Tab-separated table of C-alpha atoms in Angstrom:
chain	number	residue	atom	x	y	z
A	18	UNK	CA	-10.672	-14.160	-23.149
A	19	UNK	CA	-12.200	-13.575	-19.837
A	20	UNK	CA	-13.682	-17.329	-19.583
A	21	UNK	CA	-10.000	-18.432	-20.485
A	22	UNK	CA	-8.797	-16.581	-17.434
A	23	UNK	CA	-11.049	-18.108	-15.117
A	24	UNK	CA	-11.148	-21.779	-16.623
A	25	UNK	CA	-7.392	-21.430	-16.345
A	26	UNK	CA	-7.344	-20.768	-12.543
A	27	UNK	CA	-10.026	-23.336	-12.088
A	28	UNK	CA	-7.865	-26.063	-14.526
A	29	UNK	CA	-4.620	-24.981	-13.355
A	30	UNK	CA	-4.694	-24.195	-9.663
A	31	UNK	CA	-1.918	-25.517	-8.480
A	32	UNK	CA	-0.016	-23.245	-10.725
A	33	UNK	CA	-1.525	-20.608	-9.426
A	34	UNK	CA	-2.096	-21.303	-5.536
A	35	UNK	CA	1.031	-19.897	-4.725
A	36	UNK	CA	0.226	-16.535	-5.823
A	37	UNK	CA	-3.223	-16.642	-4.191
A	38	UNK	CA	-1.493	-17.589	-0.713
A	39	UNK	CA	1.245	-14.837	-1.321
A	40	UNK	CA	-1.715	-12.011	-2.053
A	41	UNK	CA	-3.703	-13.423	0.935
A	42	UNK	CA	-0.867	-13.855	3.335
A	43	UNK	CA	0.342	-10.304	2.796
A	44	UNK	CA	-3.445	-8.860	3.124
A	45	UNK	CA	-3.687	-10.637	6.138
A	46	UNK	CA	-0.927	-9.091	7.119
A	47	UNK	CA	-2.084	-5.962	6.282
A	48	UNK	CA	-5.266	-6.102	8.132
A	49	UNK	CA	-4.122	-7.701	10.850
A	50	UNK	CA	-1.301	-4.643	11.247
A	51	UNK	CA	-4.316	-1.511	10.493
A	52	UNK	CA	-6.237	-3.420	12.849
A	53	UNK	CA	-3.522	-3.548	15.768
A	54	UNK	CA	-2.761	0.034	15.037
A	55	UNK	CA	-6.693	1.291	15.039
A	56	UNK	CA	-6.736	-0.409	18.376
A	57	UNK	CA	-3.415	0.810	20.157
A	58	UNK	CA	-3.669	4.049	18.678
A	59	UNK	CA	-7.379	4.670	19.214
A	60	UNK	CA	-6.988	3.336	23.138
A	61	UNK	CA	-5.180	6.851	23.324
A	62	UNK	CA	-8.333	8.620	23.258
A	63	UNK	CA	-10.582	6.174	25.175
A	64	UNK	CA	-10.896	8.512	27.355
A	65	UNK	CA	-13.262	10.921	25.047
A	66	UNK	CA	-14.881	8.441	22.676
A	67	UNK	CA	-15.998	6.482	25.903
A	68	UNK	CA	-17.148	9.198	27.484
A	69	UNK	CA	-20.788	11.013	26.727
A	70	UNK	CA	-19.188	15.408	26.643
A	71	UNK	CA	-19.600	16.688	22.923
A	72	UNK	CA	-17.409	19.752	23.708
A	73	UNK	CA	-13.689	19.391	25.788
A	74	UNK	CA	-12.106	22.982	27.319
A	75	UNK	CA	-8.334	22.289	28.263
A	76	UNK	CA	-5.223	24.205	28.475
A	77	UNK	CA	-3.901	25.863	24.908
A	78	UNK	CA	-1.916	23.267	22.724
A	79	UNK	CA	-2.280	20.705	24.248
A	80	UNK	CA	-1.840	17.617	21.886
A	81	UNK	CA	-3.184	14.390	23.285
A	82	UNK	CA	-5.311	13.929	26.880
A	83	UNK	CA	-2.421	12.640	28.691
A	84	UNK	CA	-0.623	16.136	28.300
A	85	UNK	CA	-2.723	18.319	29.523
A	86	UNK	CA	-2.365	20.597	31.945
A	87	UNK	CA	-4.769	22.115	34.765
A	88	UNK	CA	-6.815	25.098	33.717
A	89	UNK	CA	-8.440	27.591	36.002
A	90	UNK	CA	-12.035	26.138	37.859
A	91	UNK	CA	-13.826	29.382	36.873
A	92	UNK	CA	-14.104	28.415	33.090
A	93	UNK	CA	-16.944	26.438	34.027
A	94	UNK	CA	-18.943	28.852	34.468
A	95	UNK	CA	-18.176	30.604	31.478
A	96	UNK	CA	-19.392	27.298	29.720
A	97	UNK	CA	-22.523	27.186	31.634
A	98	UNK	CA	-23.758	30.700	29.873
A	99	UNK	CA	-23.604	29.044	26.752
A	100	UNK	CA	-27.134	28.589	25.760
A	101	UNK	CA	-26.308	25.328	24.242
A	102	UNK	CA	-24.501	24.001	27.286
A	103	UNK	CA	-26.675	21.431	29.371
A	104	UNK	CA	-23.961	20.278	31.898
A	105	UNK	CA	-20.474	21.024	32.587
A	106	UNK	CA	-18.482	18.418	34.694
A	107	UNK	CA	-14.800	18.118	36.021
A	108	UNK	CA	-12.169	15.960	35.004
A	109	UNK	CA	-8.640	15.175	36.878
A	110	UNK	CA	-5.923	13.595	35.135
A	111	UNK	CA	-2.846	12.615	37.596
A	112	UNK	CA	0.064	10.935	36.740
A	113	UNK	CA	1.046	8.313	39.441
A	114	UNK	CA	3.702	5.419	40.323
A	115	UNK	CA	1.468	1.941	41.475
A	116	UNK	CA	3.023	-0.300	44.062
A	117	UNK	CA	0.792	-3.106	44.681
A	118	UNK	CA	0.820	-6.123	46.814
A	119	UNK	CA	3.185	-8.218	44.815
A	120	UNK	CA	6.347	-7.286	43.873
A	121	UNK	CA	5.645	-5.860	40.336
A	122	UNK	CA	7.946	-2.962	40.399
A	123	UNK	CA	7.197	0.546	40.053
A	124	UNK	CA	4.166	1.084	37.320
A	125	UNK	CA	2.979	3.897	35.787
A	126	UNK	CA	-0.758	4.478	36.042
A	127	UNK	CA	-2.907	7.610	34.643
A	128	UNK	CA	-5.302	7.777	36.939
A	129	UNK	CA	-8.343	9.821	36.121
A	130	UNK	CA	-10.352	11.835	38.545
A	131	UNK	CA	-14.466	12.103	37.720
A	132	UNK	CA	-18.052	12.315	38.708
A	133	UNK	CA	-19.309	8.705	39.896
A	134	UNK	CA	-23.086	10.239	39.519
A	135	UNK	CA	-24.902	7.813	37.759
A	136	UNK	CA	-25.162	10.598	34.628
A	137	UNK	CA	-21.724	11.329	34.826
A	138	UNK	CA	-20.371	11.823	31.682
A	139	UNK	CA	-16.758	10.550	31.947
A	140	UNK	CA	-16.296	6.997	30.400
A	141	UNK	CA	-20.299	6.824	30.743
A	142	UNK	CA	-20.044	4.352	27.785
A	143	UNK	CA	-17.465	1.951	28.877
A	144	UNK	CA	-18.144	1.877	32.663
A	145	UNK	CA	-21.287	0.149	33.987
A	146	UNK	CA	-23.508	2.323	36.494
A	147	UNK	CA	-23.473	-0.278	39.001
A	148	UNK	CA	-19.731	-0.364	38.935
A	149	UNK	CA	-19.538	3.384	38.189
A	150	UNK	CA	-21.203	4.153	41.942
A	151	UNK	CA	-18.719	1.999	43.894
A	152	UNK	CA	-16.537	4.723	42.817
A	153	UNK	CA	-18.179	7.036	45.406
A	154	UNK	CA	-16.780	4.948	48.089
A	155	UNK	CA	-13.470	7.136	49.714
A	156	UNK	CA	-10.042	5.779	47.945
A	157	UNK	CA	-12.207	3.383	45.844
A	158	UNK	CA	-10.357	2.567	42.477
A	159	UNK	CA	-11.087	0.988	39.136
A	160	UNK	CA	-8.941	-0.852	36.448
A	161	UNK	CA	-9.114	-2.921	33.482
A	162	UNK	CA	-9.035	-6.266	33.624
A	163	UNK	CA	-5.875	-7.200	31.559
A	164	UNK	CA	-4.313	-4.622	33.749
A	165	UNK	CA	-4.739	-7.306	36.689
A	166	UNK	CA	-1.514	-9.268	36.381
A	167	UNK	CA	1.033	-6.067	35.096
A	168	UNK	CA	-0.387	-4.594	38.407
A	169	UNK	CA	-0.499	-7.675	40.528
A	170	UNK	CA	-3.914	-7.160	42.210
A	171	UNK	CA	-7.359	-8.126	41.920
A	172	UNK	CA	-10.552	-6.945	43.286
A	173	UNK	CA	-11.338	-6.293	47.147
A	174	UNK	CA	-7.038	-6.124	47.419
A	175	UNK	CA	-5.118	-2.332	48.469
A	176	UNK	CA	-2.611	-0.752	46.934
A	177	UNK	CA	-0.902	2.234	46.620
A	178	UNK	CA	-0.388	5.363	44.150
A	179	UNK	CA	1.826	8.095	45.092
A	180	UNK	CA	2.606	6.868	48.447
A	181	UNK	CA	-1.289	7.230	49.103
A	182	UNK	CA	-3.485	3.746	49.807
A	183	UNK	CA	-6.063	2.850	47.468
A	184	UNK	CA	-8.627	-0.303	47.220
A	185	UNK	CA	-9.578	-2.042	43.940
A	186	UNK	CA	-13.293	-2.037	44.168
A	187	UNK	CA	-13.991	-2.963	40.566
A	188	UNK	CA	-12.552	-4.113	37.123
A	189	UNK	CA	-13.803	-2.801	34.248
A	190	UNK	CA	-12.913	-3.841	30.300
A	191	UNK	CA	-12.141	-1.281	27.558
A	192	UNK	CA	-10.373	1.067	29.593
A	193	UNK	CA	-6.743	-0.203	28.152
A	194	UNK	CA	-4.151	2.565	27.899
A	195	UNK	CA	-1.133	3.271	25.528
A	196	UNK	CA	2.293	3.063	27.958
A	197	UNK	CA	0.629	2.701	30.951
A	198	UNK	CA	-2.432	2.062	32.730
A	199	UNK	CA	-5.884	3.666	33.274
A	200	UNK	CA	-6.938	3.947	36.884
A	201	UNK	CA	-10.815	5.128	37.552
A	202	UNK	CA	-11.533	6.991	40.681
A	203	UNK	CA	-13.916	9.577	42.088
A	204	UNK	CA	-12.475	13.735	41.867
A	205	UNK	CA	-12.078	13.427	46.006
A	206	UNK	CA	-9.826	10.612	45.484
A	207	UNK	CA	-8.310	11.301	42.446
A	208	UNK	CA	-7.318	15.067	44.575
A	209	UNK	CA	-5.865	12.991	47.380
A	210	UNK	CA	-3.393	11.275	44.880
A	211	UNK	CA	-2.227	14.443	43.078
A	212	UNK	CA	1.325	15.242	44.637
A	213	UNK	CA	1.891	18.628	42.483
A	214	UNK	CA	0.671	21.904	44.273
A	215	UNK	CA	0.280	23.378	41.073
A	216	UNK	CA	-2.886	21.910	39.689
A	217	UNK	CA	-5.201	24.121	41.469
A	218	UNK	CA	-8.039	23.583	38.760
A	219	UNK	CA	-9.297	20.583	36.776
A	220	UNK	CA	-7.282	18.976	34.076
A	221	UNK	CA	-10.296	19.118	31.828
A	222	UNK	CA	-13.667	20.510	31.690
A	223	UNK	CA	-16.539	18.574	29.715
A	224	UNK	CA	-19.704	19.427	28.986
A	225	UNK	CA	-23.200	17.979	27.426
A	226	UNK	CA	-24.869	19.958	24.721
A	227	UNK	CA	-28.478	20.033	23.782
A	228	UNK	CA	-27.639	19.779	20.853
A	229	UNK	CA	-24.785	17.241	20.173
A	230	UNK	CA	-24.552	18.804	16.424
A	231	UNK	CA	-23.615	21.556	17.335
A	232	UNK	CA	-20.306	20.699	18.942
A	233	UNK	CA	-18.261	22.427	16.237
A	234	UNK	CA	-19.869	25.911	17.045
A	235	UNK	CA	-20.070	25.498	20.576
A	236	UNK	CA	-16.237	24.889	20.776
A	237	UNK	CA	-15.401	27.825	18.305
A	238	UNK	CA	-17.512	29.909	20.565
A	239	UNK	CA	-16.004	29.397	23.459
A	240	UNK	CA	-12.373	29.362	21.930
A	241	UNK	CA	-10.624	32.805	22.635
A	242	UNK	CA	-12.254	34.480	25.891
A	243	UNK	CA	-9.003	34.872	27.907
A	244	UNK	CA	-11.139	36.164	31.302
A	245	UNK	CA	-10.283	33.346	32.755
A	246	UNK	CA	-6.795	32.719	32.022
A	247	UNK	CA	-5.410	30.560	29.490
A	248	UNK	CA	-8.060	27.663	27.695
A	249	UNK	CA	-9.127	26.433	24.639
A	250	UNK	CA	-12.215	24.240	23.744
A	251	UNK	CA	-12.384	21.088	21.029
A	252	UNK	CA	-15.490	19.409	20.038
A	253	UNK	CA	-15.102	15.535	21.355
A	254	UNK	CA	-14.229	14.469	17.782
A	255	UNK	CA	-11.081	16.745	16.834
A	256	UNK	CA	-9.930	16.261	20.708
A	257	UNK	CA	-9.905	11.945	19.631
A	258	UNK	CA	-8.192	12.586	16.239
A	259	UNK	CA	-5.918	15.033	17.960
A	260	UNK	CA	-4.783	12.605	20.114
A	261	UNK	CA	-4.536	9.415	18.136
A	262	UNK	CA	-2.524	11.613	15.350
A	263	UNK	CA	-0.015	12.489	17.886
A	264	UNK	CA	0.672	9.125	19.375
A	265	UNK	CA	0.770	8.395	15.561
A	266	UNK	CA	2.513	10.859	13.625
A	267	UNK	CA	4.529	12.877	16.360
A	268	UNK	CA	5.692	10.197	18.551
A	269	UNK	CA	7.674	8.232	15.788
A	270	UNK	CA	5.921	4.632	16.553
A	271	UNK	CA	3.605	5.731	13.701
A	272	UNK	CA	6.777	5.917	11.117
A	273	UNK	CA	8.058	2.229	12.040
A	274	UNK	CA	4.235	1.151	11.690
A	275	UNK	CA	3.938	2.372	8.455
A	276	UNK	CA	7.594	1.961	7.190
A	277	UNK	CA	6.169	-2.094	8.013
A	278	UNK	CA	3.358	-1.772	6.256
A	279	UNK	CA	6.062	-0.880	3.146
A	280	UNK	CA	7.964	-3.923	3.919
A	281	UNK	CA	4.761	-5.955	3.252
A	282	UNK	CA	3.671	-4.880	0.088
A	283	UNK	CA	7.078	-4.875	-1.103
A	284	UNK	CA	7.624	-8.444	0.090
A	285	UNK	CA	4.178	-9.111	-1.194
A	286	UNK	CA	4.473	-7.762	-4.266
A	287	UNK	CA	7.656	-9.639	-5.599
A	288	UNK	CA	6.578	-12.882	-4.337
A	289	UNK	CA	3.406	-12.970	-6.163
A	290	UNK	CA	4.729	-11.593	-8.806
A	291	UNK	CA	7.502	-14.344	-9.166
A	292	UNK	CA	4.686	-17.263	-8.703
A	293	UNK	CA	2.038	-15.197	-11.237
A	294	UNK	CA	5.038	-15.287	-13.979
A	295	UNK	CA	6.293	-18.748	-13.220
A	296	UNK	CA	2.896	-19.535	-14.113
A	297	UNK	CA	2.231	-17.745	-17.022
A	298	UNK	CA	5.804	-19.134	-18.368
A	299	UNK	CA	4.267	-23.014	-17.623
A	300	UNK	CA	1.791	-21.486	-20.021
A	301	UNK	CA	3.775	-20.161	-22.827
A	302	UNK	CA	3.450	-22.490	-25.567
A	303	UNK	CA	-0.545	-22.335	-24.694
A	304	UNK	CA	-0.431	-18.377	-25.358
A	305	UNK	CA	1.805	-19.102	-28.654
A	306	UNK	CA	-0.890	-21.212	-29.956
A	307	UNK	CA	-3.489	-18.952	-29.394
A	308	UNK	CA	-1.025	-16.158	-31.093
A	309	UNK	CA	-0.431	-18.457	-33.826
A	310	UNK	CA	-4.463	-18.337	-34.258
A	311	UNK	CA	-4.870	-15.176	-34.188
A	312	UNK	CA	-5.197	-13.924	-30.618
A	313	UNK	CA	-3.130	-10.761	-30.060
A	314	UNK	CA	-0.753	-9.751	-27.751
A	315	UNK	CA	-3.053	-7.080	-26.107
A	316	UNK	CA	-5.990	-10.063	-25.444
A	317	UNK	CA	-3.334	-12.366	-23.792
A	318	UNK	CA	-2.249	-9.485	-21.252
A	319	UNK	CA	-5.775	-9.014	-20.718
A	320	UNK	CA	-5.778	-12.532	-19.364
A	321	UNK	CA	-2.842	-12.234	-17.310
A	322	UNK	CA	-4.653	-9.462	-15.685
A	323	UNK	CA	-7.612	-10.841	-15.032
A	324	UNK	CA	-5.807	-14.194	-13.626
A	325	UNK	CA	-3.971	-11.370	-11.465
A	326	UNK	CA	-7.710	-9.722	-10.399
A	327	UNK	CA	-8.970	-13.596	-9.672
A	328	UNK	CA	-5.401	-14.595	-7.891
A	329	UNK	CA	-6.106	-10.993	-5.444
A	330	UNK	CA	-9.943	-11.734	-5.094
A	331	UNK	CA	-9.671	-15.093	-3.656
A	332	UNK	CA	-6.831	-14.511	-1.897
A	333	UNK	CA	-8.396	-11.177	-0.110
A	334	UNK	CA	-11.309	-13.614	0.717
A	335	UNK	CA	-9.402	-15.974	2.459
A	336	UNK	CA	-7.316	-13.303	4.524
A	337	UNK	CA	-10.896	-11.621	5.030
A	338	UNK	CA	-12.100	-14.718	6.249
A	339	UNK	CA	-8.644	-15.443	8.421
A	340	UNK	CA	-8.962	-12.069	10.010
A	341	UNK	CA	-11.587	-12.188	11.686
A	342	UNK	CA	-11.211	-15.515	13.290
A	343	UNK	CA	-8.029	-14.149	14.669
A	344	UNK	CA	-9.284	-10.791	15.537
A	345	UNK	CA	-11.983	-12.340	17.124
A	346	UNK	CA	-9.527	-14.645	18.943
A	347	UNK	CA	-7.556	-11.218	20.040
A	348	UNK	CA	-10.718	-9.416	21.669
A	349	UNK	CA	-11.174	-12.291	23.888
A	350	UNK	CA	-7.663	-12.182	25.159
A	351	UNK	CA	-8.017	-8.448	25.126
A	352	UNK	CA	-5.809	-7.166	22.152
A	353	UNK	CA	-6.642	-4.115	21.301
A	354	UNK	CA	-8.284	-4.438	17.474
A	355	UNK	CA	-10.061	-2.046	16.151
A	356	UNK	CA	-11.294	-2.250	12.518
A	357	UNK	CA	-13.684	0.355	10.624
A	358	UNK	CA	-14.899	0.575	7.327
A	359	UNK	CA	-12.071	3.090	5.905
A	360	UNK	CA	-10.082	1.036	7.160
A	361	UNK	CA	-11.462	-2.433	5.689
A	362	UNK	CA	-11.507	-0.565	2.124
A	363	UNK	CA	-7.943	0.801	2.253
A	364	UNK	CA	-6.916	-2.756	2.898
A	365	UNK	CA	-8.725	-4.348	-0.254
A	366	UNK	CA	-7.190	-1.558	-2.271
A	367	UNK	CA	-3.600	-2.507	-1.302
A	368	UNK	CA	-4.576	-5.542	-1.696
A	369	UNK	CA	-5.984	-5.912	-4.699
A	370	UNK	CA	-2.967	-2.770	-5.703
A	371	UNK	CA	-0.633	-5.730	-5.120
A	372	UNK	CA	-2.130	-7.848	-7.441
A	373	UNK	CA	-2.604	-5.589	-10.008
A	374	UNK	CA	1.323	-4.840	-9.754
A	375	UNK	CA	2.087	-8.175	-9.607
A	376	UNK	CA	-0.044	-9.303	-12.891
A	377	UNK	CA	1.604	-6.165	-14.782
A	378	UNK	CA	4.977	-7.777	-14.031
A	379	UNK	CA	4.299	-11.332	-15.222
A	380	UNK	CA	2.748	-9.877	-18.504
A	381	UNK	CA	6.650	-9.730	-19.407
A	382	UNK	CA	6.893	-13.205	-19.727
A	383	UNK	CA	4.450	-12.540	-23.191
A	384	UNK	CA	7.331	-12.005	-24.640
A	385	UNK	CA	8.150	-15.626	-25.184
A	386	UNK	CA	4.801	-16.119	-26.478
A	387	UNK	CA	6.206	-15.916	-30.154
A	388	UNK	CA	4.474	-18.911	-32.159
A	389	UNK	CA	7.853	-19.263	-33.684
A	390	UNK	CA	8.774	-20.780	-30.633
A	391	UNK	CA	6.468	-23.536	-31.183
A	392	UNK	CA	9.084	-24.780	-33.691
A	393	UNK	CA	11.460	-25.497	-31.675
């Protein structure tokens, strides 16, 4: 029964291509969407997974990096007793309004304040040394490159960021932000451009372990000592989920992205469903026959299941295939993609989910496989 499945595809194709575009259609969809949301989502915590700190130390409930507020200067040396802490360094997050040289409007920029030491550990990953120690220069900025043309300036040009002149001394890639943009700069600068007389202290204090392993501990150590005012400390993993689960969950643009992703395997689902039972009802008299000899009910809906299996295997290969043409096409336009393994699998089991829905809803049409209807 299994060889009649697949020399039925193979015999039959056209019959059955439909389906296989509708399955692979929809799981291109559905990649291309957990891809585009890995990628916007996760660009919320660049800002920790591009950076080198195992341990973060911010102010209490805070939910994502762009919230936080400033936290008294004297934590860091509470850090620095820790016996696995190897380095503690400042970081300054300050919200400012961009006016360039062209007429762009007004556009909000997060600009962030750190060391420009060539071991610094902010964005260490994502920003090259050499461009990393231009950032010492005074009022010296980066940005990302397919922030260039939202902010209408390029590199060597001067702008300015709360009312305070700034020059674009490099452009870095990776460093794209969710509703906004990500300005680099050195603490001195980055202190210049903060307007509120409130944040006395650091946004953020990060530090380097000597033993990156034991992030989890460190951070639970240093998690309720209230000497120096209000804190809290996350190892650089929870801090990244924290933040991409807000912008996911608590922000609402997660519920329409999922609420989409609905929409697709519902629209999915009947369409290859229709086109898998239009072609098992071309079929029929073929399944009466091999009722009339014999072959039960329960063997035929095996095939109709494994044509479903076959119909969602091919057509996940061609979206596979599809996929990452395009998502290779987005990275070098800069669209955010982002696409991990969990993510890969959880796509082949809607997928192939779809199918298996699909092929359970055409095995309905076995009910006209009576051989009485060969009679007629």
């Amino acid at each position: 029964m299994v060889a009649l499945a697949r020399k039925t595809l193979v015999y039959e194709w056209r019959r059955f291509l439909p389906a296989m575009l509708a399955v692979g259609f929809a799981g291109l969809l559905q990649l291309l969407q957990i891809a585009l949301v890995l990628g916007i989502f996760g660009s919320t915590s660049v800002y920790v997974t591009g950076s080198a700190a195992e341990v973060w130390v911010g102010y209490p409930g805070t939910q994502s990096v762009g919230l936080g507020r400033a936290i008294d200067a004297d934590v860091a040396s509470h850090l620095q007793m820790d016996p696995q802490v190897q380095r503690v360094e400042p970081y300054l997050w300050v919200d400012g309004d961009w006016r360039g040289p062209r007429e762009t409007g007004g556009v909000s920029v997060f600009v962030s304040g750190i060391d420009p030491a060539a071991d610094g550990l902010m964005f260490a990953k994502v920003l090259p040394p050499a461009l990393r120690a231009r950032l010492a220069e005074p009022d010296a900025i980066v940005i990302d490159r397919s922030a260039l043309d939202q902010l209408g300036v390029d590199v060597g040009q001067s702008a300015t960021i709360n009312g305070h002149r700034v020059r674009v001394v490099g452009i870095g890639s990776g460093l794209r932000a969710l509703g906004g943009v990500n300005v680099l700069c050195s603490l001195e600068t980055a202190r210049e451009l903060d307007n509120d007389p409130t944040d006395t202290g650091p946004t953020y204090l990060v530090a380097k372990l000597r033993d990156p392993a034991q992030a989890e501990a460190v951070a639970a150590r240093l998690r309720g000592a209230t000497a120096f005012g209000p804190y809290t400390a996350w190892s650089a993993r929870d801090f990244a989920k924290r933040s991409v689960r807000y912008w996911l969950f608590d922000t609402g643009a997660g519920a329409g992205v999922l609420f989409l992703a609905g929409i697709v395997f519902l629209v999915g689902t009947v369409i290859t469903s229709q086109t898998l039972i239009a072609a098992v009802n071309g079929s029929v008299r073929e399944y009466a026959t091999l009722n009339a000899l014999g072959v039960g009910v329960g063997a035929l809906r095996k095939v109709v299941l494994e044509q479903a299996f076959w119909v969602g295997a091919l057509g996940l290969l061609g979206a596979s295939v599809l996929g990452i043409v395009l998502m290779l096409l987005a990275r070098s336009q800069d669209v955010p993609v982002v696409l991990n393994v969990a993510a890969a699998l959880g796509c082949i089991v809607l997928v192939m989910g779809l199918a298996a829905v699909s092929g359970l809803a055409a095995m309905r049409s076995l009910r006209r496989a009576d051989p009485a209807n060969l009679l007629r």
